[in-house]
């Protein structure tokens, strides 16, 4: 009996076919690979956060092989000469060893820190894009809530990782966290004792934070990201309005192969940028801060930028203590516990509040331009300005030192700014949105400016406008404002060819609209001859 020789070309198909006969995975996989993603730069912010998270997992895995979270007292005898012989915890010693004695350790540690900052920045900017464009509206309220939870869980993850080296700066942050927990009425002292294993700082907090940082919170982040992506697949991607785009379809590129190829390239770019930053830009030089000592706290002790708003709220809140039922509520409780609670619950409720006030119960898959929803844009500007004032106030001691002004003056400037700036930001953003809408309507009514100047028989000069559609007997356009981009240049409507773009610089300049030739001024010699004849 002749033995059949398998063909190499048919081997992949036969293997996958056999796998599908047992797992029945072809249909759901085909649906995922055929999913269409719209092509717009603003949709890359979520992917940026995802790739930063993957870099965090990769670099964090490397660091776990060399970091020891023990708080056992040791004497340092490593490569960093200024700290030799200094008593410190094992956690701080291994952090120094990673930085100076492990090959590539400092680069990986700095990449990990830069990726963490990039992860939080991408989440915040992505949430702002979702808010200002109305992507949180029905049926995506749950995904909006998941995104907010991702921010706060990432916030917790960043704080835990920031505290692990047990250096002078991170220890100060842990001391502040202990004070915040102690400020909680009734349960504060019990909660602090349970977490720290006794009085601050104790000997248990670093090992416990290590387990939370490398196991519990990453698992929660993976679960939330999975839910976020699954909801996006089920509810389909939002898209900007435009030709051929409706509330019932998605215009873009399939997940495979074009979109997958682009995302693979995007991941390589993000990884390369983070690697360059980790190799060239110093961040969190723990060897300069020294080991944590409760009696040694320096000025300019600030946390990472995304935590600064809580630092600022703590500095700006007056020293008010309230006594309720034989319990004292310290001043730090309101800006450090109540305010984060408000900033968590209120944004989660916003989609439902907006739907209730606008009486909008329909499903939306098309985005809105911020100018078309002035009230929401004004509220967003108000929230951003509130955050910026608190963030700047978190470093008011540095501002006072560098600009040689009173620390009390910066504190009162922050308090006044917290009351004045947000309403002002709302008013300015609202008015700008109305002005942009009015400009779009003017273009629809009068057409695009062509740059062609014409002189009328009565001597007046007018600029010729190109109508965007049919006009009435008075020459006014009849197109209605639909809330989408209105072309305002001739090359946007096909009258002029677009310029060819290059990688860094344009290959050619965009063509200009035809204009009437300007009058030629006489040369200097001719002008002198005319003046001499006079």
PDB file of C-alpha atoms in Angstrom, residues 65-191:
ATOM      1  CA  UNK A  65      12.989  39.251  38.486  1.00  0.00           C
ATOM      2  CA  UNK A  66      15.313  41.669  40.313  1.00  0.00           C
ATOM      3  CA  UNK A  67      13.115  43.563  42.807  1.00  0.00           C
ATOM      4  CA  UNK A  68      12.721  42.400  46.409  1.00  0.00           C
ATOM      5  CA  UNK A  69       9.822  44.123  48.243  1.00  0.00           C
ATOM      6  CA  UNK A  70      11.194  43.311  51.700  1.00  0.00           C
ATOM      7  CA  UNK A  71      11.464  46.122  54.288  1.00  0.00           C
ATOM      8  CA  UNK A  72      14.334  44.373  56.067  1.00  0.00           C
ATOM      9  CA  UNK A  73      17.053  46.804  57.139  1.00  0.00           C
ATOM     10  CA  UNK A  74      20.344  46.344  55.262  1.00  0.00           C
ATOM     11  CA  UNK A  75      23.500  48.341  54.588  1.00  0.00           C
ATOM     12  CA  UNK A  76      24.069  49.307  50.995  1.00  0.00           C
ATOM     13  CA  UNK A  77      27.302  48.107  49.391  1.00  0.00           C
ATOM     14  CA  UNK A  78      26.502  48.521  45.701  1.00  0.00           C
ATOM     15  CA  UNK A  79      27.895  50.540  42.820  1.00  0.00           C
ATOM     16  CA  UNK A  80      26.473  53.926  43.798  1.00  0.00           C
ATOM     17  CA  UNK A  81      29.293  55.331  45.911  1.00  0.00           C
ATOM     18  CA  UNK A  82      27.484  58.211  47.727  1.00  0.00           C
ATOM     19  CA  UNK A  83      25.100  55.759  49.461  1.00  0.00           C
ATOM     20  CA  UNK A  84      27.612  53.048  50.437  1.00  0.00           C
ATOM     21  CA  UNK A  85      27.287  52.106  54.078  1.00  0.00           C
ATOM     22  CA  UNK A  86      23.890  53.817  54.440  1.00  0.00           C
ATOM     23  CA  UNK A  87      21.151  51.871  56.221  1.00  0.00           C
ATOM     24  CA  UNK A  88      18.107  51.249  54.000  1.00  0.00           C
ATOM     25  CA  UNK A  89      15.368  48.759  53.242  1.00  0.00           C
ATOM     26  CA  UNK A  90      15.920  45.768  50.987  1.00  0.00           C
ATOM     27  CA  UNK A  91      13.354  47.238  48.575  1.00  0.00           C
ATOM     28  CA  UNK A  92      15.374  50.421  48.128  1.00  0.00           C
ATOM     29  CA  UNK A  93      18.629  48.458  47.828  1.00  0.00           C
ATOM     30  CA  UNK A  94      17.275  46.259  45.024  1.00  0.00           C
ATOM     31  CA  UNK A  95      15.880  49.340  43.279  1.00  0.00           C
ATOM     32  CA  UNK A  96      19.379  50.813  43.283  1.00  0.00           C
ATOM     33  CA  UNK A  97      20.802  47.506  42.055  1.00  0.00           C
ATOM     34  CA  UNK A  98      18.350  47.504  39.145  1.00  0.00           C
ATOM     35  CA  UNK A  99      19.453  51.036  38.259  1.00  0.00           C
ATOM     36  CA  UNK A 100      23.252  50.499  38.521  1.00  0.00           C
ATOM     37  CA  UNK A 101      24.117  46.799  38.545  1.00  0.00           C
ATOM     38  CA  UNK A 102      21.585  45.039  36.292  1.00  0.00           C
ATOM     39  CA  UNK A 103      22.464  45.252  32.604  1.00  0.00           C
ATOM     40  CA  UNK A 104      19.833  47.488  30.981  1.00  0.00           C
ATOM     41  CA  UNK A 105      17.989  47.779  34.287  1.00  0.00           C
ATOM     42  CA  UNK A 106      17.896  51.578  34.397  1.00  0.00           C
ATOM     43  CA  UNK A 107      16.578  51.806  30.836  1.00  0.00           C
ATOM     44  CA  UNK A 108      13.833  49.266  31.554  1.00  0.00           C
ATOM     45  CA  UNK A 109      12.898  50.966  34.837  1.00  0.00           C
ATOM     46  CA  UNK A 110      12.649  54.358  33.153  1.00  0.00           C
ATOM     47  CA  UNK A 111      10.711  52.857  30.245  1.00  0.00           C
ATOM     48  CA  UNK A 112       8.290  51.421  32.790  1.00  0.00           C
ATOM     49  CA  UNK A 113       7.809  54.818  34.397  1.00  0.00           C
ATOM     50  CA  UNK A 114       7.451  56.688  31.101  1.00  0.00           C
ATOM     51  CA  UNK A 115       4.965  54.092  29.833  1.00  0.00           C
ATOM     52  CA  UNK A 116       2.917  54.553  33.019  1.00  0.00           C
ATOM     53  CA  UNK A 117       2.739  58.307  32.453  1.00  0.00           C
ATOM     54  CA  UNK A 118       1.868  57.757  28.793  1.00  0.00           C
ATOM     55  CA  UNK A 119      -0.843  55.252  29.763  1.00  0.00           C
ATOM     56  CA  UNK A 120      -2.557  57.726  32.081  1.00  0.00           C
ATOM     57  CA  UNK A 121      -2.151  60.619  29.625  1.00  0.00           C
ATOM     58  CA  UNK A 122      -3.660  58.575  26.791  1.00  0.00           C
ATOM     59  CA  UNK A 123      -6.611  57.558  28.975  1.00  0.00           C
ATOM     60  CA  UNK A 124      -7.320  61.176  29.950  1.00  0.00           C
ATOM     61  CA  UNK A 125      -7.060  62.548  26.397  1.00  0.00           C
ATOM     62  CA  UNK A 126      -9.123  59.628  25.073  1.00  0.00           C
ATOM     63  CA  UNK A 127     -11.837  60.341  27.653  1.00  0.00           C
ATOM     64  CA  UNK A 128     -11.820  64.014  26.674  1.00  0.00           C
ATOM     65  CA  UNK A 129     -12.268  63.029  23.014  1.00  0.00           C
ATOM     66  CA  UNK A 130     -15.160  60.749  23.943  1.00  0.00           C
ATOM     67  CA  UNK A 131     -16.782  63.472  26.058  1.00  0.00           C
ATOM     68  CA  UNK A 132     -16.438  66.383  23.652  1.00  0.00           C
ATOM     69  CA  UNK A 133     -17.658  64.341  20.652  1.00  0.00           C
ATOM     70  CA  UNK A 134     -20.608  62.741  22.461  1.00  0.00           C
ATOM     71  CA  UNK A 135     -19.313  59.183  22.007  1.00  0.00           C
ATOM     72  CA  UNK A 136     -20.654  58.309  25.483  1.00  0.00           C
ATOM     73  CA  UNK A 137     -24.300  58.608  24.419  1.00  0.00           C
ATOM     74  CA  UNK A 138     -26.676  55.672  24.140  1.00  0.00           C
ATOM     75  CA  UNK A 139     -25.845  52.786  23.797  1.00  0.00           C
ATOM     76  CA  UNK A 140     -22.288  53.409  25.111  1.00  0.00           C
ATOM     77  CA  UNK A 141     -22.980  54.619  28.646  1.00  0.00           C
ATOM     78  CA  UNK A 142     -21.575  51.406  30.135  1.00  0.00           C
ATOM     79  CA  UNK A 143     -18.375  51.717  28.122  1.00  0.00           C
ATOM     80  CA  UNK A 144     -18.003  55.296  29.382  1.00  0.00           C
ATOM     81  CA  UNK A 145     -18.254  54.019  32.957  1.00  0.00           C
ATOM     82  CA  UNK A 146     -15.670  51.306  32.219  1.00  0.00           C
ATOM     83  CA  UNK A 147     -13.327  53.980  30.837  1.00  0.00           C
ATOM     84  CA  UNK A 148     -13.680  56.051  34.009  1.00  0.00           C
ATOM     85  CA  UNK A 149     -12.956  52.974  36.120  1.00  0.00           C
ATOM     86  CA  UNK A 150      -9.853  52.362  34.003  1.00  0.00           C
ATOM     87  CA  UNK A 151      -8.607  55.826  34.934  1.00  0.00           C
ATOM     88  CA  UNK A 152      -9.078  55.354  38.666  1.00  0.00           C
ATOM     89  CA  UNK A 153      -7.708  51.794  38.663  1.00  0.00           C
ATOM     90  CA  UNK A 154      -4.711  53.052  36.656  1.00  0.00           C
ATOM     91  CA  UNK A 155      -4.408  55.850  39.210  1.00  0.00           C
ATOM     92  CA  UNK A 156      -4.216  53.251  42.000  1.00  0.00           C
ATOM     93  CA  UNK A 157      -1.764  51.108  40.030  1.00  0.00           C
ATOM     94  CA  UNK A 158       0.509  54.084  39.418  1.00  0.00           C
ATOM     95  CA  UNK A 159       0.490  55.067  43.092  1.00  0.00           C
ATOM     96  CA  UNK A 160       1.325  51.530  44.221  1.00  0.00           C
ATOM     97  CA  UNK A 161       4.215  51.238  41.760  1.00  0.00           C
ATOM     98  CA  UNK A 162       5.448  54.733  42.623  1.00  0.00           C
ATOM     99  CA  UNK A 163       5.648  53.715  46.308  1.00  0.00           C
ATOM    100  CA  UNK A 164       7.560  50.455  45.884  1.00  0.00           C
ATOM    101  CA  UNK A 165      11.201  51.763  45.775  1.00  0.00           C
ATOM    102  CA  UNK A 166      10.827  53.102  49.355  1.00  0.00           C
ATOM    103  CA  UNK A 167      12.895  56.195  48.548  1.00  0.00           C
ATOM    104  CA  UNK A 168      12.517  59.565  50.211  1.00  0.00           C
ATOM    105  CA  UNK A 169       9.930  60.819  47.704  1.00  0.00           C
ATOM    106  CA  UNK A 170       7.708  57.737  47.563  1.00  0.00           C
ATOM    107  CA  UNK A 171       7.818  57.406  51.367  1.00  0.00           C
ATOM    108  CA  UNK A 172       6.477  60.946  51.669  1.00  0.00           C
ATOM    109  CA  UNK A 173       3.620  59.976  49.369  1.00  0.00           C
ATOM    110  CA  UNK A 174       2.827  56.963  51.545  1.00  0.00           C
ATOM    111  CA  UNK A 175       2.839  59.225  54.614  1.00  0.00           C
ATOM    112  CA  UNK A 176       0.280  61.472  52.941  1.00  0.00           C
ATOM    113  CA  UNK A 177      -1.829  58.426  51.987  1.00  0.00           C
ATOM    114  CA  UNK A 178      -1.740  57.313  55.617  1.00  0.00           C
ATOM    115  CA  UNK A 179      -2.937  60.752  56.751  1.00  0.00           C
ATOM    116  CA  UNK A 180      -5.783  60.664  54.214  1.00  0.00           C
ATOM    117  CA  UNK A 181      -6.941  57.261  55.455  1.00  0.00           C
ATOM    118  CA  UNK A 182      -6.727  58.427  59.081  1.00  0.00           C
ATOM    119  CA  UNK A 183      -8.985  61.381  58.247  1.00  0.00           C
ATOM    120  CA  UNK A 184     -11.933  59.096  57.424  1.00  0.00           C
ATOM    121  CA  UNK A 185     -14.370  59.305  60.363  1.00  0.00           C
ATOM    122  CA  UNK A 186     -14.960  56.227  62.538  1.00  0.00           C
ATOM    123  CA  UNK A 187     -13.121  53.647  60.388  1.00  0.00           C
ATOM    124  CA  UNK A 188      -9.993  55.642  59.489  1.00  0.00           C
ATOM    125  CA  UNK A 189      -7.701  54.337  62.239  1.00  0.00           C
ATOM    126  CA  UNK A 190      -8.829  50.734  61.741  1.00  0.00           C
ATOM    127  CA  UNK A 191      -8.363  50.982  57.984  1.00  0.00           C
TER     128      UNK A 191
END
